[in-house]
Structure formats: structure tokens, C-alpha cells
CSV table of N, CA, C and O in Angstrom, one decimal:
chain,number,residue,atom,x,y,z
A,17,MET,N,0.9,-1.1,0.1
A,17,MET,CA,0.0,0.1,-0.2
A,17,MET,C,0.9,1.2,0.2
A,17,MET,O,1.7,1.4,0.6
A,18,SER,N,0.4,2.2,-0.8
A,18,SER,CA,1.2,3.5,-0.8
A,18,SER,C,1.1,4.3,0.3
A,18,SER,O,0.4,4.0,1.4
A,19,ILE,N,2.2,5.2,0.6
A,19,ILE,CA,2.2,5.9,1.9
A,19,ILE,C,1.0,6.9,2.0
A,19,ILE,O,0.5,7.2,3.0
A,20,SER,N,0.5,7.4,0.7
A,20,SER,CA,-0.5,8.3,0.7
A,20,SER,C,-1.7,7.6,1.2
A,20,SER,O,-2.6,8.3,2.0
A,21,LYS,N,-2.0,6.4,0.7
A,21,LYS,CA,-3.2,5.6,1.1
A,21,LYS,C,-3.2,5.3,2.7
A,21,LYS,O,-4.1,5.4,3.3
A,22,GLU,N,-1.8,4.9,3.1
A,22,GLU,CA,-1.9,4.8,4.5
A,22,GLU,C,-2.0,6.1,5.3
A,22,GLU,O,-2.7,5.7,6.3
A,23,LYS,N,-1.7,7.1,4.9
A,23,LYS,CA,-2.0,8.2,5.6
A,23,LYS,C,-3.4,8.6,5.6
A,23,LYS,O,-4.1,9.2,6.6
A,24,LEU,N,-4.1,8.3,4.4
A,24,LEU,CA,-5.6,8.7,4.3
A,24,LEU,C,-6.2,7.8,5.3
A,24,LEU,O,-7.2,8.1,6.1
A,25,LEU,N,-5.9,6.5,5.3
A,25,LEU,CA,-6.5,5.5,6.3
A,25,LEU,C,-6.4,6.0,7.7
A,25,LEU,O,-7.2,5.9,8.4
A,26,GLU,N,-5.1,6.6,8.2
A,26,GLU,CA,-5.0,7.2,9.7
A,26,GLU,C,-5.9,8.2,9.6
A,26,GLU,O,-6.4,8.3,10.8
A,27,LEU,N,-6.1,9.1,8.7
A,27,LEU,CA,-6.9,10.3,8.8
A,27,LEU,C,-8.2,9.8,9.1
A,27,LEU,O,-9.2,10.2,9.9
A,28,ILE,N,-8.7,8.7,8.3
A,28,ILE,CA,-10.2,8.2,8.4
A,28,ILE,C,-10.4,7.7,9.8
A,28,ILE,O,-11.4,7.7,10.3
A,29,GLU,N,-9.5,7.0,10.2
A,29,GLU,CA,-9.6,6.4,11.6
A,29,GLU,C,-9.8,7.5,12.7
A,29,GLU,O,-10.3,7.1,13.6
A,30,ASP,N,-9.0,8.5,12.5
A,30,ASP,CA,-9.1,9.9,13.4
A,30,ASP,C,-10.4,10.5,13.4
A,30,ASP,O,-10.9,11.3,14.2
A,31,LEU,N,-11.2,10.3,12.2
A,31,LEU,CA,-12.4,11.1,12.1
A,31,LEU,C,-13.6,10.7,13.0
A,31,LEU,O,-13.7,9.4,13.2
A,32,PRO,N,-14.5,11.8,13.4
A,32,PRO,CA,-15.6,11.2,14.2
A,32,PRO,C,-16.5,10.6,13.2
A,32,PRO,O,-16.7,10.9,12.1
A,33,GLU,N,-17.3,9.6,13.8
A,33,GLU,CA,-18.2,8.7,13.1
A,33,GLU,C,-19.2,9.7,12.2
A,33,GLU,O,-19.7,9.4,11.0
A,34,LYS,N,-19.6,10.8,12.8
A,34,LYS,CA,-20.6,11.5,12.1
A,34,LYS,C,-20.1,12.2,10.8
A,34,LYS,O,-21.0,12.6,10.0
A,35,GLU,N,-18.7,12.4,10.7
A,35,GLU,CA,-18.1,12.9,9.5
A,35,GLU,C,-17.8,12.1,8.4
A,35,GLU,O,-17.3,12.3,7.4
A,36,ILE,N,-17.9,10.8,8.5
A,36,ILE,CA,-17.7,9.8,7.7
A,36,ILE,C,-18.5,9.9,6.4
A,36,ILE,O,-18.0,9.8,5.2
A,37,GLY,N,-19.7,10.0,6.6
A,37,GLY,CA,-20.7,10.4,5.5
A,37,GLY,C,-20.3,11.5,4.6
A,37,GLY,O,-20.4,11.5,3.3
A,38,GLU,N,-19.8,12.4,5.1
A,38,GLU,CA,-19.2,13.8,4.4
A,38,GLU,C,-18.0,13.2,3.6
A,38,GLU,O,-17.9,13.7,2.4
A,39,LEU,N,-17.2,12.4,4.1
A,39,LEU,CA,-15.9,11.8,3.6
A,39,LEU,C,-16.5,11.1,2.3
A,39,LEU,O,-15.7,11.2,1.2
A,40,ILE,N,-17.2,10.1,2.6
A,40,ILE,CA,-17.8,9.2,1.4
A,40,ILE,C,-18.4,10.1,0.3
A,40,ILE,O,-18.0,9.8,-1.0
A,41,SER,N,-19.2,11.2,0.6
A,41,SER,CA,-19.7,12.0,-0.3
A,41,SER,C,-18.5,12.7,-1.4
A,41,SER,O,-18.6,12.7,-2.4
A,42,PHE,N,-17.5,13.2,-0.6
A,42,PHE,CA,-16.4,13.8,-1.2
A,42,PHE,C,-15.7,12.9,-2.2
A,42,PHE,O,-15.3,13.1,-3.2
A,43,ALA,N,-15.4,11.7,-1.6
A,43,ALA,CA,-14.7,10.7,-2.3
A,43,ALA,C,-15.5,10.5,-3.7
A,43,ALA,O,-14.8,10.1,-4.8
A,44,GLY,N,-16.9,10.2,-3.5
A,44,GLY,CA,-17.6,10.0,-4.7
A,44,GLY,C,-17.7,11.1,-5.7
A,44,GLY,O,-17.5,10.9,-6.9
A,45,TYR,N,-17.6,12.3,-5.2
A,45,TYR,CA,-17.6,13.4,-6.1
A,45,TYR,C,-16.1,13.5,-7.1
A,45,TYR,O,-16.1,13.8,-7.9
A,46,LEU,N,-15.0,13.1,-6.2
A,46,LEU,CA,-13.6,13.1,-6.8
A,46,LEU,C,-13.8,11.9,-7.8
A,46,LEU,O,-13.1,12.4,-9.1
A,47,LYS,N,-14.1,10.9,-7.6
A,47,LYS,CA,-14.4,9.8,-8.5
A,47,LYS,C,-15.2,10.2,-9.7
A,47,LYS,O,-14.9,9.9,-10.9
A,48,MET,N,-16.2,10.9,-9.7
A,48,MET,CA,-17.2,11.3,-10.7
A,48,MET,C,-16.5,12.2,-11.5
A,48,MET,O,-16.6,12.4,-12.7
A,49,LYS,N,-15.9,13.4,-10.9
A,49,LYS,CA,-14.8,14.2,-11.5
A,49,LYS,C,-14.1,13.8,-12.4
A,49,LYS,O,-13.9,14.3,-13.6
A,50,GLY,N,-13.3,12.7,-12.1
A,50,GLY,CA,-12.2,12.0,-12.8
A,50,GLY,C,-12.8,11.4,-14.2
A,50,GLY,O,-12.5,11.4,-15.2
A,51,LYS,N,-14.1,10.7,-13.9
A,51,LYS,CA,-14.9,10.1,-15.1
A,51,LYS,C,-15.2,11.3,-16.0
A,51,LYS,O,-15.0,11.1,-17.3
A,52,LYS,N,-15.6,12.4,-15.5
A,52,LYS,CA,-16.1,13.5,-16.4
A,52,LYS,C,-14.9,14.1,-17.1
A,52,LYS,O,-15.2,14.2,-18.4
A,53,GLU,N,-13.8,14.1,-16.5
A,53,GLU,CA,-12.4,14.5,-17.4
A,53,GLU,C,-12.2,13.5,-18.3
A,53,GLU,O,-11.9,14.0,-19.4
A,54,SER,N,-12.3,12.3,-18.1
A,54,SER,CA,-12.0,11.3,-19.1
A,54,SER,C,-13.0,11.4,-20.2
A,54,SER,O,-12.5,11.4,-21.4
A,55,PHE,N,-14.2,11.6,-20.0
A,55,PHE,CA,-15.2,11.7,-21.0
A,55,PHE,C,-15.0,12.8,-21.8
A,55,PHE,O,-15.1,12.9,-23.2
A,56,GLN,N,-14.7,14.0,-21.2
A,56,GLN,CA,-14.4,15.3,-22.1
A,56,GLN,C,-13.2,15.0,-22.9
A,56,GLN,O,-13.0,15.6,-24.0
A,57,ASP,N,-12.1,14.4,-22.6
A,57,ASP,CA,-10.9,14.0,-23.2
A,57,ASP,C,-11.4,13.2,-24.5
A,57,ASP,O,-11.1,13.4,-25.8
A,58,LEU,N,-12.3,12.3,-24.2
A,58,LEU,CA,-12.7,11.6,-25.5
A,58,LEU,C,-13.8,12.4,-26.4
A,58,LEU,O,-13.6,12.1,-27.7
A,59,VAL,N,-14.5,13.2,-25.9
A,59,VAL,CA,-15.1,14.2,-26.8
A,59,VAL,C,-14.3,15.0,-27.6
A,59,VAL,O,-14.6,15.1,-28.7
A,60,LYS,N,-13.2,15.6,-27.0
A,60,LYS,CA,-12.3,16.4,-27.9
A,60,LYS,C,-11.7,15.5,-28.9
A,60,LYS,O,-11.5,16.2,-30.1
A,61,ALA,N,-11.4,14.4,-28.6
A,61,ALA,CA,-10.7,13.5,-29.5
A,61,ALA,C,-11.4,13.3,-30.6
A,61,ALA,O,-11.3,13.3,-31.7
A,62,SER,N,-12.8,13.1,-30.5
A,62,SER,CA,-13.9,12.7,-31.6
A,62,SER,C,-14.1,14.1,-32.3
A,62,SER,O,-14.3,13.8,-33.6
A,63,GLU,N,-14.2,15.1,-31.7
A,63,GLU,CA,-14.4,16.3,-32.5
A,63,GLU,C,-13.3,16.8,-33.3
A,63,GLU,O,-13.4,17.2,-34.4
A,64,SER,N,-12.1,16.2,-33.1
A,64,SER,CA,-10.8,16.6,-33.9
A,64,SER,C,-10.8,15.7,-35.2
A,64,SER,O,-10.4,16.2,-36.3
A,65,SER,N,-11.6,14.7,-35.2
A,65,SER,CA,-11.5,13.9,-36.4
A,65,SER,C,-12.8,14.2,-37.1
A,65,SER,O,-12.8,13.8,-38.5
A,66,LEU,N,-13.6,15.1,-36.8
A,66,LEU,CA,-14.8,15.5,-37.6
A,66,LEU,C,-14.5,16.0,-38.9
A,66,LEU,O,-15.3,15.8,-40.0
A,67,ALA,N,-13.5,17.0,-39.0
A,67,ALA,CA,-13.1,17.8,-40.1
A,67,ALA,C,-12.5,16.8,-41.2
A,67,ALA,O,-12.8,17.0,-42.4
A,68,PHE,N,-11.9,15.7,-40.8
A,68,PHE,CA,-11.4,14.8,-41.6
A,68,PHE,C,-12.5,14.0,-42.5
A,68,PHE,O,-12.2,14.0,-43.7
A,69,TRP,N,-13.7,13.8,-41.8
A,69,TRP,CA,-14.6,13.1,-42.5
A,69,TRP,C,-15.8,14.0,-43.1
A,69,TRP,O,-16.6,13.4,-44.0
A,70,ASN,N,-15.5,15.1,-42.8
A,70,ASN,CA,-16.5,16.1,-43.3
A,70,ASN,C,-16.1,16.9,-44.6
A,70,ASN,O,-15.6,17.9,-44.6
A,71,ASN,N,-16.3,16.3,-45.8
A,71,ASN,CA,-15.9,16.8,-47.1
A,71,ASN,C,-16.7,16.1,-48.2
A,71,ASN,O,-17.5,15.3,-47.9
A,72,SER,N,-16.8,16.9,-49.3
A,72,SER,CA,-17.8,16.4,-50.3
A,72,SER,C,-17.5,15.3,-50.9
A,72,SER,O,-18.5,14.5,-51.4
A,73,LYS,N,-16.0,14.8,-51.0
A,73,LYS,CA,-15.9,13.5,-51.6
A,73,LYS,C,-16.4,12.3,-50.9
A,73,LYS,O,-17.2,11.5,-51.4
A,74,ASP,N,-16.3,12.3,-49.5
A,74,ASP,CA,-16.7,11.2,-48.7
A,74,ASP,C,-18.5,11.4,-48.6
A,74,ASP,O,-19.1,10.4,-48.6
A,75,ASP,N,-18.9,12.5,-48.7
A,75,ASP,CA,-20.4,12.8,-48.6
A,75,ASP,C,-21.0,12.0,-49.8
A,75,ASP,O,-22.0,11.4,-49.9
A,76,GLU,N,-20.4,12.3,-51.2
A,76,GLU,CA,-20.7,11.6,-52.4
A,76,GLU,C,-20.9,10.1,-52.2
A,76,GLU,O,-21.7,9.6,-52.7
A,77,VAL,N,-19.8,9.7,-51.7
A,77,VAL,CA,-19.6,8.1,-51.5
A,77,VAL,C,-20.8,7.6,-50.7
A,77,VAL,O,-21.5,6.6,-51.1
A,78,TRP,N,-21.0,8.2,-49.5
A,78,TRP,CA,-21.8,7.8,-48.3
A,78,TRP,C,-23.2,7.9,-48.9
A,78,TRP,O,-24.2,7.2,-48.7
A,79,ASN,N,-23.6,8.9,-49.8
A,79,ASN,CA,-25.0,9.3,-50.3
A,79,ASN,C,-25.2,8.2,-51.4
A,79,ASN,O,-26.4,7.8,-51.4
A,80,ASN,N,-24.3,7.6,-52.1
A,80,ASN,CA,-24.4,6.5,-53.0
A,80,ASN,C,-24.5,5.2,-52.5
A,80,ASN,O,-24.5,4.2,-53.4
A,81,ALA,N,-24.0,5.0,-51.1
A,81,ALA,CA,-23.9,3.8,-50.7
A,81,ALA,C,-25.3,3.1,-50.3
A,81,ALA,O,-26.4,3.7,-50.1
């Protein structure tokens, strides 16, 4: 286990029980934020390829398919 995770576990152990729910909510937020950032990277990558496919030659081929 990494030192950072060990430190986090120590901090969790020291928290009062009533604050554990807030910590769980915050951890969930961080996880969701990471997924959102990954999704945004995927959106940017797909947008960059649109210009390649958006041309009259490909349109003509697809219209006749």
C-alpha cells in the first residue's frame, strides 16, 4: 500500500463517525469528476476527427452507398 493511502486511512480512523458520510460524499465527487474529465478528453478527440470526414468526396460516396 502506498504511503498516501496509509496516511489517508490514518486520517479516516481519526475522524468522528458523524463525519464519515461527508468523506464518502467527497470521495464519490472526486471519482465522478475523474470520469467526467476522461469523457471530455474522449469528446475532444472525436471532435478533432470530424473535419477529416466532413468533405464533399466522402459525402458523395456515402450518399451513393
